[in-house]
Amino acid sequence: MRTSTRRSRRLVALTAVAALATGLLAGCAEDSDDGSSSDGGGDSSGKTTITVGTFGEFGYKQSGLYDEYMKLHPDIAIKENVTTRTDVYWPKTLTRLQAGSGTDDIQAIEVGNITEAVQTQADKFVDLGKDVDKSQWLDWKTAQATTKDGKTIGLGTDVGPMAVCYRKDLFKKAGLETDRAKLAELWKGDWAKYVDLGKEYMKKAPKGTKYVDSASSVYNAVAGGFSERYYDKGGNVVWDKSEGVKKSWDVAMEVATSDMSAKLKQFDKPWEQAYAKGSFATVACPAWMIGYIQQKAGESGNGKWDVAAAPTASNWGGSFIGVPTASKHQKEAIALAKWLTAPEQQAKVFAKQASFPSTPSVYSTLKPQDDTTAYFSGAPLTQIFSDSAKTSPMQYLGVKDQPIGTSITDVGILQVEQKGKTPDQGWEAATKEIKDVLGQ
Amino acid sequence: MTSSKQALAQPATSADAAPGNQPGAARGAQGRGTPPPGGSSWRSRLYRWDMKASPYAFISPFFIVFGAFSLVPLLYTAWYSLHNVQLADLDKQTWVGLDNYQNLLSSDFFWNSLWVTFVIGVISTVPQLMMAIGIAHLLNYKLRGSTVWRVVMLTPYATSVAAATLVFVLLYSWDGGMINWLLDFIGIDPVNWRESDWGSKFAVSTIVIWRWTGYNALIYLAAMQAIPSDLYESAALDGAGRWQQFRHVTIPMLRPTILFTVVVSTIGATQLFGEPLLFGGVSGSKGGSAHQFQTLGLYMYDQGWIVGNLGKASAIAWSMFLILLIIAVINLVVTRRLRKAQ
């Protein structure tokens, strides 16, 4: 039973080494996620280094744009700092902008944060609206990044025009229409019709499948088609009385209280796995979802997915890039930002990873990769998404757009969908949450 | 604290008491405390100064780093907590007095997170420490390959929170997770672990238990091996069985160690953050749709970085600090009582 003290001393040493090793490992793991420093400046070879800070992959590196630009401008080196999580990226960027140091030379801004940036950080960004042909972007895109006195703090990158992606094979088994044009015609004009089709689907649903991934995705798709959601044109908070929210909520409740939803939470691991398992037959499909499906569903979904026009033109997501005034290489950064968001370059990113351009002039020439087209049964992706992009309404956004939206989807809708609360209880919970967010 | 203070003070007083009259060469051989070289009073003063200041210089790096990265932010947070500070407008700080604290006291979300922190703290710490003692007791027997067992005990602790939690998220997945699959075998309906009120608290606790049990077990083991064997021998002579030996010898001898682990675990439980955040997945800072596993740490993060109300988040941080102080006081009282009882 006894062991010598030497043993116990060795044990203590072992513990200490393990503790130290943990510290080091943890340190490494966290670094890779962050690590964006941008004192920039000329490096040893006399080049000017421009840093680009993004959340997630913007595809600039993947589609070879950086290499191309560096070839065109031999005196420029480009370094990309990617932060994986948006909810980490934005607070960090906000504090750095205000500190006036530590920002990258080009900083990406998500559409959910653009109004906050326009209303509170406009003086921290360079005006990019000068010497640039603003007509090359969709009107509403540039308008979202422009202050009341006409300063454009960000140039549009991608947009998220809406479609519906569906599993042709599952539709067939459930005895539903499978032709994309006829389906689009069937639900045209109203997402409630899309939900009605779900009831049809569930009557003969193939075993282990549901009609849609989640009620929240339907909510976001419907809400993206309204100008007025949480704020009105004048910037007043109207979430509790706006028609957009009411309509979207009602449609989402229809889904949440029925059996047609796979009750997943978007962007969660189980949600990603469900693509591979084929657990649901349709998903609200902004352009950026195309790449997601291909990646997560993998080979098993090849040729089974198809894309149809959404009931209403709508936009979900998209981004901007801006140049902070704290940048030490403003001139070079502005030039790069303009180049990256120019129509030709946006078309190249689209060709690589289907991020849909915010510049309509290239819509007629856009061509997705052949294997992407084949994956989605030869659907005319460009046609469907550009129609939606051109006709989707200008959304009035507000400072707290993102947290309000999250309160509705991840508190209100989730409680009804997963905790079995009634729609009224869900709405009450969302209301309480939003009031907390707004500090009321 | 007191003992270390005395230790610090000692070299200084001995240097005071012994003004130098020995050659400097002796210094290296005889080490500290040797009287300084005689002759030059400048050298003697330097030596005396060295004796007095060096200890402080040696411990100063910790205090400098602590001051810069802990104390200053701590005080700054206190200042913030009395102001209205928004993340998007850091320079505009308006004095609001105790409004942020009042706001907290009247907020259901705050009381909820306090309750959640307490519940998860109890259901993770208690089983964890009890299991740790049991495991330490087993490891204390002569085992084949004892080092291997001990290293294995430490591996969960050496795993990063993120990696471990991701695995647990998959295990607890509602649809197709392994735990629901196992429950299905014994005829229990699948549990929506993340959204159920108690299921989620239980799930988060298991991650904490899994990570920290081995660590505590090793601490207990080290303490157990320091218990003199004659105590067990005399207990055995008096006819005590193994269980009685464990209860009446091991546990009382471990008391200071148990108190230490209780304090450390309580602090850890109060600050619980990474596990519930990652367990929640997307918008994990809400701690579930009904905040069912939103701990104080998560609530602070949510208010500060997601909602952007830094003033309120600072007030939460200080509330957590005060709660820890209260726990420390309770702990002190309990320790005193125990000592008196002995």
CSV table of C-alpha atoms in Angstrom, one decimal, chain A residues 1-3 7-8 10-11 14-15 18-19 22 25 85 87-88 91 94-95 98 116 120-121 263 265-270 273 277 400 403 406-407 410-411 414-415 418-419 432-433 436-437, chain B residues 86-90 108-109 140 142 146-147 150-151 154 157-158 170 173-175 192 194-195 197 221 224-225 227 229 232 278 280-283 286 289-292 301 303 305-307 312:
chain,number,residue,atom,x,y,z
A,1,MET,CA,0.0,0.0,0.0
A,2,ARG,CA,2.9,2.4,0.7
A,3,THR,CA,5.0,3.8,-2.0
A,7,ARG,CA,7.7,8.1,-6.2
A,8,SER,CA,5.4,10.8,-5.0
A,10,ARG,CA,8.1,12.0,-9.3
A,11,LEU,CA,4.4,12.1,-9.5
A,14,LEU,CA,4.9,14.6,-13.7
A,15,THR,CA,1.8,16.6,-12.8
A,18,ALA,CA,1.6,17.8,-17.8
A,19,ALA,CA,0.2,21.1,-16.5
A,22,THR,CA,-1.4,21.8,-21.4
A,25,LEU,CA,-0.9,23.3,-26.2
A,85,ARG,CA,-16.1,33.2,-35.8
A,87,ASP,CA,-19.1,36.8,-33.0
A,88,VAL,CA,-15.4,37.0,-32.2
A,91,PRO,CA,-16.2,42.9,-31.2
A,94,LEU,CA,-14.8,47.4,-33.0
A,95,THR,CA,-12.4,47.9,-30.2
A,98,GLN,CA,-11.8,52.8,-31.7
A,116,GLU,CA,-23.6,49.8,-36.7
A,120,THR,CA,-21.1,54.6,-35.0
A,121,GLN,CA,-17.7,54.1,-36.8
A,263,LYS,CA,-35.5,20.7,-35.8
A,265,LYS,CA,-29.9,24.5,-35.5
A,266,GLN,CA,-28.2,26.0,-38.5
A,267,PHE,CA,-24.4,25.9,-38.7
A,268,ASP,CA,-24.2,23.4,-35.8
A,269,LYS,CA,-22.3,20.2,-36.2
A,270,PRO,CA,-25.4,18.0,-36.2
A,273,GLN,CA,-24.0,16.0,-40.5
A,277,LYS,CA,-27.3,11.8,-43.9
A,400,LYS,CA,-28.9,46.0,-33.2
A,403,PRO,CA,-28.8,40.6,-31.8
A,406,THR,CA,-30.8,36.1,-33.1
A,407,SER,CA,-33.2,36.7,-30.3
A,410,ASP,CA,-32.4,31.3,-31.4
A,411,VAL,CA,-34.7,32.1,-28.5
A,414,LEU,CA,-36.1,27.5,-30.9
A,415,GLN,CA,-38.2,27.4,-27.8
A,418,GLN,CA,-37.4,22.3,-29.6
A,419,LYS,CA,-38.8,23.0,-26.2
A,432,LYS,CA,-38.2,39.8,-23.3
A,433,GLU,CA,-34.8,39.0,-24.9
A,436,ASP,CA,-32.9,43.2,-22.8
A,437,VAL,CA,-30.8,43.6,-25.9
B,86,GLN,CA,-21.3,50.7,-25.2
B,87,LEU,CA,-18.9,48.6,-27.3
B,88,ALA,CA,-19.5,50.7,-30.4
B,89,ASP,CA,-18.7,53.9,-28.6
B,90,LEU,CA,-16.1,53.3,-26.0
B,108,ASP,CA,-34.4,37.7,-14.5
B,109,PHE,CA,-31.5,36.7,-16.7
B,140,ASN,CA,-2.7,4.3,-4.0
B,142,LYS,CA,0.3,-1.3,-5.6
B,146,SER,CA,0.9,2.6,-11.9
B,147,THR,CA,2.6,5.4,-13.9
B,150,ARG,CA,-1.7,8.1,-13.5
B,151,VAL,CA,-0.9,9.5,-16.9
B,154,LEU,CA,-4.3,13.3,-16.5
B,157,TYR,CA,-7.0,17.6,-18.2
B,158,ALA,CA,-4.5,17.9,-20.9
B,170,LEU,CA,-21.6,15.0,-30.8
B,173,SER,CA,-26.5,15.3,-30.1
B,174,TRP,CA,-30.3,14.9,-30.1
B,175,ASP,CA,-30.5,13.2,-33.4
B,192,ASN,CA,-32.9,16.9,-26.3
B,194,ARG,CA,-29.2,21.0,-25.2
B,195,GLU,CA,-32.6,22.4,-24.9
B,197,ASP,CA,-33.6,22.4,-18.6
B,221,LEU,CA,-3.0,10.8,-4.4
B,224,MET,CA,-2.3,10.2,0.5
B,225,GLN,CA,1.3,9.1,-0.1
B,227,ILE,CA,0.3,10.0,5.2
B,229,SER,CA,2.2,4.3,7.3
B,232,TYR,CA,-2.4,2.6,9.1
B,278,LEU,CA,-19.0,25.6,-26.9
B,280,GLY,CA,-24.3,25.8,-27.0
B,281,GLY,CA,-22.8,25.9,-30.5
B,282,VAL,CA,-24.1,28.8,-32.6
B,283,SER,CA,-25.0,31.8,-30.4
B,286,LYS,CA,-27.2,32.7,-24.8
B,289,SER,CA,-33.0,29.2,-26.0
B,290,ALA,CA,-34.3,29.7,-22.5
B,291,HIS,CA,-30.8,30.4,-21.0
B,292,GLN,CA,-31.0,27.0,-19.3
B,301,TYR,CA,-19.8,37.6,-22.4
B,303,GLN,CA,-23.8,41.3,-22.5
B,305,TRP,CA,-19.5,41.3,-26.6
B,306,ILE,CA,-22.7,40.2,-28.3
B,307,VAL,CA,-25.1,42.9,-27.0
B,312,LYS,CA,-23.4,46.1,-17.6
